[in-house]
Coordinates of C-alpha atoms and ligand atoms in Angstrom, one line a residue:
X1 CA 0.5 8.3 -3.8
X2 CA 1.1 5.9 -0.8
X3 CA 2.1 2.4 -2.2
X4 CA 1.6 -0.9 -0.3
X5 CA 4.9 -0.6 1.6
X6 CA 4.1 2.8 2.9
X7 CA 0.5 1.7 4.0
X8 CA 2.1 -1.3 5.7
X9 CA 4.5 0.9 7.5
X10 CA 1.9 3.4 8.4
X11 CA -0.4 0.6 9.7
X12 CA 2.4 -0.9 11.9
X13 CA 3.2 2.6 13.3
X14 CA -0.4 3.2 14.2
X15 CA -0.9 -0.3 15.6
X16 CA 1.9 0.2 18.1
X17 CA 0.4 3.4 19.3
X18 CA -3.4 2.7 19.1
X19 CA -3.7 -1.1 19.8
X20 CA -5.5 -1.7 23.2
X21 CA -6.3 2.1 23.6
X22 CA -9.8 3.5 23.9
X23 CA -11.0 6.2 21.6
X24 CA -11.9 8.8 24.1
X25 CA -13.0 11.4 21.7
X26 CA -13.5 11.7 17.9
X27 CA -14.2 14.6 15.5
X28 CA -15.3 14.1 12.1
X29 CA -15.2 17.5 10.3
X30 CA -16.9 16.7 6.9
X31 CA -19.6 14.3 5.8
X32 CA -17.5 12.9 2.8
X33 CA -14.1 12.1 1.4
X34 CA -14.1 10.4 -1.9
X35 CA -17.5 8.9 -0.8
X36 CA -19.8 9.8 2.0
X37 CA -18.4 8.9 5.5
X38 CA -20.5 6.5 7.7
X39 CA -23.4 8.1 9.5
X40 CA -22.4 9.5 12.9
X41 CA -18.9 8.2 12.5
X42 CA -17.7 10.2 15.5
X43 CA -20.4 8.7 17.7
X44 CA -19.8 5.2 16.4
X45 CA -16.0 5.5 17.2
X46 CA -16.3 7.2 20.6
X47 CA -15.8 4.8 23.6
X48 CA -14.7 2.0 21.3
X49 CA -11.5 0.1 22.1
X50 CA -9.0 -0.6 19.4
X51 CA -8.3 -4.3 19.2
X52 CA -5.7 -4.2 16.5
X53 CA -4.9 -3.5 12.8
X54 CA -4.8 -5.5 9.5
X55 CA -4.4 -4.6 5.9
X56 CA -5.9 -5.8 2.6
X57 CA -4.1 -4.3 -0.5
X58 CA -3.8 -0.6 0.5
X59 CA -6.8 -0.7 2.9
X60 CA -6.1 -0.5 6.6
X61 CA -8.5 -2.5 8.6
X62 CA -8.9 -1.2 12.3
X63 CA -10.6 -3.9 14.3
X64 CA -12.8 -2.4 17.0
X65 CA -14.1 -4.2 20.2
X66 CA -17.7 -4.3 19.2
X67 CA -17.1 -6.7 16.2
X68 CA -17.0 -3.7 13.7
X69 CA -14.1 -3.1 11.4
X70 CA -13.3 0.6 10.5
X71 CA -11.8 0.6 7.0
X72 CA -9.4 3.4 6.0
X73 CA -7.8 4.1 2.7
X74 CA -5.3 7.0 2.2
X75 CA -6.3 7.7 -1.4
X76 CA -3.8 9.8 -3.2
X77 CA -2.6 12.2 -0.6
X78 CA -3.8 10.9 2.7
X79 CA -1.9 10.4 5.9
X80 CA -2.8 9.2 9.3
X81 CA -0.4 10.2 12.0
X82 CA 0.2 11.4 15.5
X83 CA -0.5 15.0 16.2
X84 CA -0.4 17.0 19.5
X85 CA -3.3 17.9 21.8
X86 CA -3.2 21.4 20.4
X87 CA -3.7 20.3 16.9
X88 CA -6.6 18.1 18.0
X89 CA -8.2 21.2 19.5
X90 CA -7.4 23.5 16.5
X91 CA -7.3 21.1 13.5
X92 CA -5.5 22.0 10.3
X93 CA -7.4 22.6 7.2
X94 CA -7.3 19.1 5.8
X95 CA -7.6 17.2 9.1
X96 CA -10.9 15.6 8.4
X97 CA -11.1 13.0 11.2
X98 CA -9.3 13.3 14.5
X99 CA -9.1 11.0 17.5
X100 CA -8.2 11.5 21.2
X101 CA -7.0 8.3 22.7
X102 CA -7.1 7.0 26.2
X103 CA -3.3 7.1 26.2
X104 CA -3.3 10.8 25.7
X105 CA -2.1 10.5 22.1
X106 CA -3.9 12.2 19.3
X107 CA -4.3 11.0 15.6
X108 CA -5.3 13.0 12.6
X109 CA -6.5 11.7 9.3
X110 CA -5.3 14.5 6.8
X111 CA -6.1 14.3 3.0
X112 CA -5.9 17.5 1.0
X113 CA -7.2 15.9 -2.2
X114 CA -9.9 13.7 -0.6
X115 CA -9.4 10.6 -2.6
X116 CA -9.2 8.6 0.7
X117 CA -12.2 6.7 1.9
X118 CA -13.6 5.3 5.3
X119 CA -16.2 2.8 6.1
X120 CA -17.5 0.9 9.1
X121 CA -18.7 -2.7 8.7
X122 CA -19.5 -5.7 10.8
X123 CA -16.1 -7.6 11.0
X124 CA -17.7 -10.9 9.7
X125 CA -18.4 -9.0 6.4
X126 CA -14.8 -7.9 6.0
X127 CA -13.6 -10.9 3.9
X128 CA -16.2 -10.5 1.4
X129 CA -16.4 -6.6 1.5
X130 CA -17.5 -5.1 -1.8
X131 CA -14.1 -3.2 -2.4
X132 CA -12.1 -6.4 -1.3
X133 CA -13.6 -9.2 -3.3
X134 CA -12.1 -8.5 -6.7
X135 CA -8.6 -8.1 -5.3
X136 CA -6.0 -10.7 -6.0
X137 CA -3.3 -12.3 -3.9
X138 CA -1.7 -10.5 -1.1
X139 CA 2.0 -10.5 -2.3
X140 CA 3.5 -11.2 1.1
X141 CA 1.0 -14.0 1.9
X142 CA 1.8 -17.6 1.9
X143 CA -0.8 -18.2 -0.8
X144 CA 1.1 -16.2 -3.4
X145 CA 3.6 -18.8 -4.7
X146 CA 5.3 -19.4 -8.0
X147 CA 2.7 -22.2 -8.7
X148 CA -0.2 -19.9 -7.9
X149 CA 1.1 -17.1 -10.3
X150 CA 2.0 -19.7 -13.0
X151 CA -1.7 -20.9 -13.0
X152 CA -3.0 -17.4 -13.1
X153 CA -0.8 -16.5 -16.0
X154 CA -1.5 -19.5 -18.0
X155 CA -4.0 -17.7 -20.3
X156 CA -2.7 -14.2 -20.1
X157 CA -1.6 -12.8 -23.5
X158 CA -0.5 -9.5 -22.1
X159 CA 3.1 -8.4 -21.2
X160 CA 4.2 -9.8 -17.8
X161 CA 4.9 -6.3 -16.5
X162 CA 1.2 -5.4 -17.0
X163 CA 0.0 -8.7 -15.6
X164 CA 1.8 -8.3 -12.3
X165 CA 0.4 -4.7 -11.9
X166 CA -3.1 -6.1 -12.3
X167 CA -4.7 -5.7 -8.8
X168 CA -7.2 -8.6 -9.7
X169 CA -4.1 -10.8 -10.0
X170 CA -1.8 -9.7 -7.3
X171 CA -2.2 -6.4 -5.2
X172 CA 0.4 -3.9 -4.3
X173 CA 2.9 -4.3 -7.1
X174 CA 3.0 -0.6 -8.3
X175 CA 5.0 0.7 -11.3
X176 CA 8.3 1.1 -9.5
X177 CA 8.1 -2.3 -7.8
X178 CA 7.1 -4.0 -11.0
X179 CA 10.2 -2.8 -12.9
X180 CA 12.6 -3.8 -9.9
X181 CA 11.0 -7.3 -9.4
X182 CA 11.3 -8.2 -13.0
X183 CA 14.9 -7.0 -13.0
X184 CA 15.9 -9.2 -9.9
X185 CA 14.1 -12.2 -11.6
X186 CA 16.0 -11.6 -14.9
X187 CA 12.7 -11.4 -16.9
X188 CA 12.2 -9.2 -19.8
X189 CA 9.2 -7.0 -18.8
X190 CA 7.8 -7.4 -22.5
X191 CA 7.5 -11.1 -22.3
X192 CA 4.1 -12.6 -22.9
X193 CA 2.8 -13.5 -19.4
X194 CA 1.7 -16.9 -20.5
X195 CA 5.1 -17.9 -21.7
X196 CA 6.7 -17.8 -18.4
X197 CA 7.9 -21.1 -17.0
X198 CA 7.1 -22.3 -13.5
X199 CA 10.6 -21.6 -12.4
X200 CA 10.4 -18.0 -13.8
X201 CA 7.2 -17.6 -12.0
X202 CA 8.9 -18.8 -8.7
X203 CA 11.7 -16.5 -9.2
X204 CA 9.4 -13.6 -9.9
X205 CA 7.3 -14.2 -6.7
X206 CA 10.5 -14.5 -4.7
X207 CA 11.7 -11.1 -6.1
X208 CA 8.4 -9.3 -5.6
X209 CA 8.3 -10.4 -2.0
X210 CA 11.9 -9.2 -1.6
X211 CA 11.5 -5.9 -3.2
X212 CA 8.4 -5.1 -1.1
X213 CA 9.9 -6.3 2.1
X214 CA 12.9 -4.1 1.4
X215 CA 10.7 -1.1 1.0
X216 CA 8.8 -2.0 4.1
X217 CA 12.0 -2.2 6.0
X218 CA 13.3 1.1 4.7
X219 CA 10.0 2.5 5.8
X220 CA 10.3 1.1 9.2
X221 CA 13.7 2.5 10.0
X222 CA 12.3 6.1 9.2
X223 CA 9.1 5.5 11.0
X224 CA 9.9 7.2 14.2
X225 CA 10.5 10.5 12.3
X226 CA 7.4 9.8 10.3
X227 CA 4.8 9.4 13.0
X228 CA 6.3 12.4 15.0
X229 CA 6.7 14.8 12.0
X230 CA 4.4 15.7 9.3
X231 CA 3.8 12.1 8.1
X232 CA 4.6 12.8 4.5
X233 CA 4.3 9.6 2.6
X234 CA 6.6 9.1 -0.4
X235 CA 8.6 6.3 -1.7
X236 CA 10.9 5.3 1.1
X237 CA 13.6 4.1 -1.2
X238 CA 15.4 6.5 -3.5
X239 CA 18.1 4.1 -4.8
X240 CA 16.6 1.5 -7.3
X241 CA 18.5 -1.1 -9.4
X242 CA 16.8 0.0 -12.7
X243 CA 13.9 2.2 -12.1
X244 CA 14.4 5.9 -13.2
X245 CA 18.0 5.1 -14.3
X246 CA 17.8 5.2 -18.1
X247 CA 21.2 5.0 -19.6
X248 CA 23.0 4.1 -16.5
X249 CA 24.6 0.8 -15.6
X250 CA 22.6 -1.9 -13.6
X251 CA 24.1 -3.6 -10.6
X252 CA 24.6 -7.0 -12.6
X253 CA 26.6 -5.4 -15.5
X254 CA 30.3 -4.9 -15.3
X255 CA 30.3 -2.1 -18.0
X256 CA 28.1 -0.1 -20.3
X257 CA 24.9 2.1 -20.0
X258 CA 22.6 -0.9 -20.2
X259 CA 19.3 0.4 -18.6
X260 CA 16.6 1.2 -21.1
X261 CA 13.4 2.9 -20.8
X262 CA 10.2 1.9 -22.6
X263 CA 6.5 2.6 -22.2
X264 CA 4.0 -0.1 -21.3
X265 CA 0.3 0.6 -20.8
X266 CA 1.1 4.2 -20.7
X267 CA 3.6 3.8 -17.8
X268 CA 7.5 3.9 -17.9
X269 CA 9.3 0.6 -17.7
X270 CA 13.0 0.4 -16.9
X271 CA 15.0 -2.8 -17.7
X272 CA 18.4 -4.2 -18.6
X273 CA 18.2 -6.1 -21.9
X274 CA 21.5 -7.8 -21.2
X275 CA 20.2 -9.6 -17.9
X276 CA 16.5 -9.7 -18.5
X277 CA 15.5 -12.2 -21.2
Ligands
ZN301 ZN1 22.6 -4.3 -17.0

């Protein structure tokens, strides 16, 4: 499933190709993905100029020149990437939406499992959009600070790992990134969230940002291949400090097979009990 760094990387790649271009043609090949697609989506997109992109959680927001925002979510298996003119003419089975741009590039939204979604809304409603209004902090935003996290955790009796994975608190901290962030902040994932000090919250926020930025950077370097090839989205990072490394040695320990695996909320957590307290 595409995580926030992969969505951010996809968005940056598409923005480079699509910003300032006009949608010369659009094909919409089915009436629904996870939910029904907007009525006459192809007609509504055609002749529109793309003003730019932004992102909220894992939703890409494509700003059109008629004060409308086209919202796209990749779901579990979706990808949106550059294809050639031939594929635009003869789409592949799961190419549900295709665009022909004024710069002669072609884009396909391909989603075999159809958990993705699209919507078209007036841009002044985007901030309060129904799917956005319950979302927590953007992790890379200036608003997400140690103090802000500390205040949110004050009454949370759940484990800190589960708290930072709650999208209503902060978006985009998936299972892998939660384990990695807690490791770099030296915090035991089982700690009660409300027991973290302000200094620990500050360290955790810093490491969440660092871990996500690192993943985005790793994705950015493989972006050229990505947009030109099949656009497969996975985890850009294959080497983690603790994640999926049970029984191995973490980067901070000199010796020993320190990394342990536990289950929290039905998901695997990896941590080093020597460094994380
Ligand atoms: Zn260790």
